PDB file of C-alpha atoms in Angstrom:
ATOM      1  CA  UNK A  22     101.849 123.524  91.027  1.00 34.00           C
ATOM      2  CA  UNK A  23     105.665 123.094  90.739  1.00 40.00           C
ATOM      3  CA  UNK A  24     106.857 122.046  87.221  1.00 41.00           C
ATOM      4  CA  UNK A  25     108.885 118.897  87.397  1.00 46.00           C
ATOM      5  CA  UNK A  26     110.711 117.075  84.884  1.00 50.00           C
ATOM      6  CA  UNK A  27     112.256 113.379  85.022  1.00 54.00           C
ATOM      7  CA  UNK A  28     114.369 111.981  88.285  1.00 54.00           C
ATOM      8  CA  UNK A  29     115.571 113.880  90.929  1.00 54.00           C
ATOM      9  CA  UNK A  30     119.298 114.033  91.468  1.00 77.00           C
ATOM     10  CA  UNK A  31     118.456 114.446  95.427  1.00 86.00           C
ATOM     11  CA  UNK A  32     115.973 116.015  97.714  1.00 91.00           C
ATOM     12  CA  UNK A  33     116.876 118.367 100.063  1.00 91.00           C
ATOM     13  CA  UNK A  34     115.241 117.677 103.668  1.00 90.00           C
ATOM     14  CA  UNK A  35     115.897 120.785 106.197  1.00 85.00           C
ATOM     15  CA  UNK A  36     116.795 119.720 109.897  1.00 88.00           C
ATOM     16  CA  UNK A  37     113.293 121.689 111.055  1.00 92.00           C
ATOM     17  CA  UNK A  38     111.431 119.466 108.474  1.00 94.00           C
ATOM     18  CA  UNK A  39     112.918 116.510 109.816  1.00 92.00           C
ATOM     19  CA  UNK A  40     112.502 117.582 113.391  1.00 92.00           C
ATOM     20  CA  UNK A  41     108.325 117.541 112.284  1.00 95.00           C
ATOM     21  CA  UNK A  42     108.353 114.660 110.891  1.00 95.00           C
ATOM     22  CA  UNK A  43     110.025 113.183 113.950  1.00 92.00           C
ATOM     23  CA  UNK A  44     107.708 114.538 116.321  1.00 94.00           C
ATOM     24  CA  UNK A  45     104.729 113.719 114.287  1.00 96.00           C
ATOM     25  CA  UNK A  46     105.988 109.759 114.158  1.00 94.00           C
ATOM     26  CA  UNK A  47     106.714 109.921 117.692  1.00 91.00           C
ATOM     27  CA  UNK A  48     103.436 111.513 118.854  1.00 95.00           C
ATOM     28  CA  UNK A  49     101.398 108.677 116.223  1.00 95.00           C
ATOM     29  CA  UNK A  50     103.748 105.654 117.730  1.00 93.00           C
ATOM     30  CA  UNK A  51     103.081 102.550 117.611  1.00 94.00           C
ATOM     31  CA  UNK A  52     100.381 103.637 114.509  1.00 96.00           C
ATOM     32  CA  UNK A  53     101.503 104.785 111.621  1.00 97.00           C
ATOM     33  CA  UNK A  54     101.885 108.984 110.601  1.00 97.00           C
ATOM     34  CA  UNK A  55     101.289 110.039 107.352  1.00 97.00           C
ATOM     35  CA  UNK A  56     101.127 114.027 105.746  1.00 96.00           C
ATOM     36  CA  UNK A  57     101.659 115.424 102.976  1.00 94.00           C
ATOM     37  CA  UNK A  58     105.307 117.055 101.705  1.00 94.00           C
ATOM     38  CA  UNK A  59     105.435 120.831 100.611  1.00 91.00           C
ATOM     39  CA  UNK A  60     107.862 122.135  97.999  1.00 90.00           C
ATOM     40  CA  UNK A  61     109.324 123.027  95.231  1.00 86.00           C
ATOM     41  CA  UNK A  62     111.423 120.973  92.596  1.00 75.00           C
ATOM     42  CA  UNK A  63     115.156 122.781  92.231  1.00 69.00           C
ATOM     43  CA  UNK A  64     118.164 122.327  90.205  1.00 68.00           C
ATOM     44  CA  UNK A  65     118.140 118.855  89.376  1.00 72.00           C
ATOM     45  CA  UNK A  66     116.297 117.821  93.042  1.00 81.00           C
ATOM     46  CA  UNK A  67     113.429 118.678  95.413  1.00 88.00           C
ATOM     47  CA  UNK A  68     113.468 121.010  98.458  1.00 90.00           C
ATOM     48  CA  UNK A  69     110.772 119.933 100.761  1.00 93.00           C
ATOM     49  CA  UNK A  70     110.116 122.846 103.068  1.00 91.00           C
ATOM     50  CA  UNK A  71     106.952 122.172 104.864  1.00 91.00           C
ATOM     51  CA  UNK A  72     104.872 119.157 105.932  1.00 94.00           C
ATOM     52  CA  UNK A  73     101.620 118.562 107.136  1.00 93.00           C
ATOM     53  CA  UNK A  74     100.433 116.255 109.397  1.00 96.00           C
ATOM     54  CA  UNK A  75      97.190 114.469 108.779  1.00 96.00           C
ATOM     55  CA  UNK A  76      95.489 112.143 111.032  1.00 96.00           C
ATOM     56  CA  UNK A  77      94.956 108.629 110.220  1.00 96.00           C
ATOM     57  CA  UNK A  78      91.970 107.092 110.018  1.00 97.00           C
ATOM     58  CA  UNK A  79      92.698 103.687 108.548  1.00 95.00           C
ATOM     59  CA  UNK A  80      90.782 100.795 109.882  1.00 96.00           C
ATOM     60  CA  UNK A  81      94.063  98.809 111.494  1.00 95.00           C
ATOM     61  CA  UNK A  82      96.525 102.122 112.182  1.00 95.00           C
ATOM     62  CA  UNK A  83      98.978  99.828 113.494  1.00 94.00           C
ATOM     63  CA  UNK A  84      99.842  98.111 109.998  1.00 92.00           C
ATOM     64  CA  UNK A  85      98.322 100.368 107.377  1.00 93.00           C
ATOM     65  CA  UNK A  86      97.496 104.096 107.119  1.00 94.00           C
ATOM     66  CA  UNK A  87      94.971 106.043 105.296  1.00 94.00           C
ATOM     67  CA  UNK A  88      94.458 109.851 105.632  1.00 94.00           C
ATOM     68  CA  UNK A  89      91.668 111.463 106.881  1.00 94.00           C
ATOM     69  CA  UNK A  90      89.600 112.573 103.356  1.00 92.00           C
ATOM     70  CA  UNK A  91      88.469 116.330 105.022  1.00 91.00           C
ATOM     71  CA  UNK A  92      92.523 117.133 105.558  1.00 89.00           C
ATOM     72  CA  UNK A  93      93.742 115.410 102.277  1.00 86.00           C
ATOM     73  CA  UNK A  94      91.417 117.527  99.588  1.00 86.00           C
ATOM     74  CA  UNK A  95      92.459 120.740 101.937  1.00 85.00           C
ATOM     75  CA  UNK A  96      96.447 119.775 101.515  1.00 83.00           C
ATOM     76  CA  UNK A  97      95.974 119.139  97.792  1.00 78.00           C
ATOM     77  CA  UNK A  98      95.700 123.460  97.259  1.00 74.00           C
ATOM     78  CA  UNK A  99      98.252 124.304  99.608  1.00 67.00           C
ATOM     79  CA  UNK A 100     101.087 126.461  98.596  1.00 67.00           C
ATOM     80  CA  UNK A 101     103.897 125.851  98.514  1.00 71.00           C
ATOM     81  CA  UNK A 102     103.531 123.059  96.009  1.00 84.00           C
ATOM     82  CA  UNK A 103     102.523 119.517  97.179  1.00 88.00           C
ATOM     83  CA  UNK A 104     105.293 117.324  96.198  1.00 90.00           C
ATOM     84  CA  UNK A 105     104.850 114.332  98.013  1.00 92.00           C
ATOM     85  CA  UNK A 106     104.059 111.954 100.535  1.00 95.00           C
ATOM     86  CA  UNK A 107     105.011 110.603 104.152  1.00 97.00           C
ATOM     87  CA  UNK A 108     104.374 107.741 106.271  1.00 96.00           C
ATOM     88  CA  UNK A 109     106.431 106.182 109.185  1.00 96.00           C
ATOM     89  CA  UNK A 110     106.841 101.921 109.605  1.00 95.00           C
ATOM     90  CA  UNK A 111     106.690 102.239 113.514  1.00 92.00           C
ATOM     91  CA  UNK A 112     108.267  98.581 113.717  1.00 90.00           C
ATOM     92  CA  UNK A 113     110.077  98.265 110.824  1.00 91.00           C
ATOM     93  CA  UNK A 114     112.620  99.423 108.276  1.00 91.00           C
ATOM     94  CA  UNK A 115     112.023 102.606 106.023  1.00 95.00           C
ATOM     95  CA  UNK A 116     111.375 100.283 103.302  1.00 96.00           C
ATOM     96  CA  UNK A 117     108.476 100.481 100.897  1.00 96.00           C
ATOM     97  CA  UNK A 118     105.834  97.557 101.847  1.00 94.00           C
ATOM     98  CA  UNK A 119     103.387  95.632  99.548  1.00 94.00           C
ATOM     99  CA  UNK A 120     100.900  97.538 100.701  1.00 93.00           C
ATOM    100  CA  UNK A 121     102.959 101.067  99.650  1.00 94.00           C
ATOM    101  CA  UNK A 122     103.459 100.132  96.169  1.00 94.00           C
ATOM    102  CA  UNK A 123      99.897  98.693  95.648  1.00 93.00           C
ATOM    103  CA  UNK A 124      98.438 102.422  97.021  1.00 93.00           C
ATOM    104  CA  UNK A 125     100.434 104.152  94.492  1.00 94.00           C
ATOM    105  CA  UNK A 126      98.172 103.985  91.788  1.00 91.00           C
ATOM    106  CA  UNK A 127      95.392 106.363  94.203  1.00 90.00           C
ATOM    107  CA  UNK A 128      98.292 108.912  94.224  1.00 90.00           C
ATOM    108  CA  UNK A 129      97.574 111.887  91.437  1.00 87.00           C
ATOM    109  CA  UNK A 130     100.567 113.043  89.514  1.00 87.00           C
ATOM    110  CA  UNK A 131     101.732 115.914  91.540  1.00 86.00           C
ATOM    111  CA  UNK A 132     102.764 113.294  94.088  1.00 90.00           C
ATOM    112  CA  UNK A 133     106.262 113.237  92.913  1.00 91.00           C
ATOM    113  CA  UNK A 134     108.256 111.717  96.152  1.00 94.00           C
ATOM    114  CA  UNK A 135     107.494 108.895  98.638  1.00 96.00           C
ATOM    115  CA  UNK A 136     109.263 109.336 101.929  1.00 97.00           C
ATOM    116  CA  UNK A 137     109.091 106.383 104.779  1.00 97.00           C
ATOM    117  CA  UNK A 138     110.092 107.229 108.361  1.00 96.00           C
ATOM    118  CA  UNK A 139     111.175 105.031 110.800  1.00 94.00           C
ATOM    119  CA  UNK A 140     111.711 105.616 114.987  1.00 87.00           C
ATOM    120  CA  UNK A 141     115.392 104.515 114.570  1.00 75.00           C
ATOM    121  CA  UNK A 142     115.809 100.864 116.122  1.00 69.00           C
ATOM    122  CA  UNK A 143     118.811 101.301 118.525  1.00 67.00           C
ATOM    123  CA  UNK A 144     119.913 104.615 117.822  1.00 68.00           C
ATOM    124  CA  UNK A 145     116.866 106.519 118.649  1.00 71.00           C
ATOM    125  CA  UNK A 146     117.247 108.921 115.826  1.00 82.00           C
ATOM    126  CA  UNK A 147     114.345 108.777 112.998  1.00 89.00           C
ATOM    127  CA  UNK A 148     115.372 107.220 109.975  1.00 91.00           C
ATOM    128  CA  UNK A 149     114.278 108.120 106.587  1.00 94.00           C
ATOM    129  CA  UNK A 150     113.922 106.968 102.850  1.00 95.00           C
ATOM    130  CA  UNK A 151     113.050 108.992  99.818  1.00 95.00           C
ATOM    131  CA  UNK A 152     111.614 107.148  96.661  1.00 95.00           C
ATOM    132  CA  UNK A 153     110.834 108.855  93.302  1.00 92.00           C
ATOM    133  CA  UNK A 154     107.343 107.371  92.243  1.00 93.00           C
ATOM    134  CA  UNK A 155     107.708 106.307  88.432  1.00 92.00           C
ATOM    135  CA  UNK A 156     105.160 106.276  86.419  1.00 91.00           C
ATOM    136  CA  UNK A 157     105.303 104.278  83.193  1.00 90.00           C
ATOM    137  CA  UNK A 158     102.723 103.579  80.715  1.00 86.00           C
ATOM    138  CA  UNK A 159     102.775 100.468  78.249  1.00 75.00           C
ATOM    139  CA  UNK A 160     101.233 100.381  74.741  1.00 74.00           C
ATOM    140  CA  UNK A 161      97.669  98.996  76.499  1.00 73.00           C
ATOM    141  CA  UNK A 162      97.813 102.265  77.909  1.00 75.00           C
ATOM    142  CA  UNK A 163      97.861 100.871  81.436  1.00 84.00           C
ATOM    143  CA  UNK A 164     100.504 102.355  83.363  1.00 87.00           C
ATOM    144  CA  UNK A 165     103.180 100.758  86.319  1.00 90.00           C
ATOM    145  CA  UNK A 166     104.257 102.081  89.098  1.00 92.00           C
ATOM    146  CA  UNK A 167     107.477 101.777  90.886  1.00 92.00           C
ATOM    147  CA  UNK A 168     109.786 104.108  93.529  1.00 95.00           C
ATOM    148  CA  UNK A 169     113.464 104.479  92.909  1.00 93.00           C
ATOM    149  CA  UNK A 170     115.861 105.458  95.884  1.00 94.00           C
ATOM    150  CA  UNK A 171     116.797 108.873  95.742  1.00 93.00           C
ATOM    151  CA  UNK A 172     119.713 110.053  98.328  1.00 92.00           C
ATOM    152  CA  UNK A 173     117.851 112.508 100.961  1.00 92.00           C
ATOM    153  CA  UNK A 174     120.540 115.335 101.967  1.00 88.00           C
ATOM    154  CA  UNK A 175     120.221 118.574 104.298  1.00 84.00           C
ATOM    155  CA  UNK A 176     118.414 121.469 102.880  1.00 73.00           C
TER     156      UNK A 176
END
């Protein structure tokens, strides 16, 4: 795994990365995609150069995703580096839900980004927002979680 060290300044998204994650919302629409982001942290960012798709299997697809288990334990060993996660908001703003930051706590610590898709309302063109997940842990030892923006730009 990919040695990472505090925020990111930036992550660096290539266009063909973006064009799978496009396609992948698209061909999911109106459930919810989610996959896994490949990568490698670099000078003071990320560079996510692969993803993979994974079906979901969540009990209302529309509203909430879960990945299929079989594909998730096979993603966790993939090389390059897992760095993060994706999911798309089919109706709604690339915004991190209730839900989102209540599932954060299942993600291990080599889950270092969050990225949210969304179709595009109006222009047609995918939107997307990265988060860093934080991870902070108070003297009872319990620990908070929490995503902070970080500005996406082209790899």
């Amino acid at each position: 795994m990919t040695a990472f060290q505090g925020t990111p300044q930036s992550v660096r998204l290539g266009s063909s990365v973006q064009q799978m994650l496009g396609k992948h919302m698209l061909s999911c629409y109106p459930q919810e995609a989610c996959g896994i982001l490949l990568g490698t942290a670099a000078a003071g960012g990320m560079c996510i150069s692969s993803y993979v798709p994974i079906r979901n299997v969540a009990p209302d697809p529309l509203h909430f995703f879960v990945p299929e288990p079989e594909a998730w334990i096979r993603v966790l060993y993939h090389e390059p580096s897992l760095v993060g996660l994706f999911h798309s908001h089919p109706n709604s703003a690339p915004w991190p839900s209730p839900a989102d930051l209540n599932g954060l706590a299942a993600l291990g610590p080599e889950f270092k980004l969050y990225l949210i898709g969304s179709p595009g309302a109006g222009s047609g063109l995918p939107v997307f927002n990265g988060f860093f997940i934080q991870r902070t842990t108070g003297n009872g030892s319990a620990t908070a979680y929490s995503l902070q923006q970080v500005p996406l730009s082209p790899a």
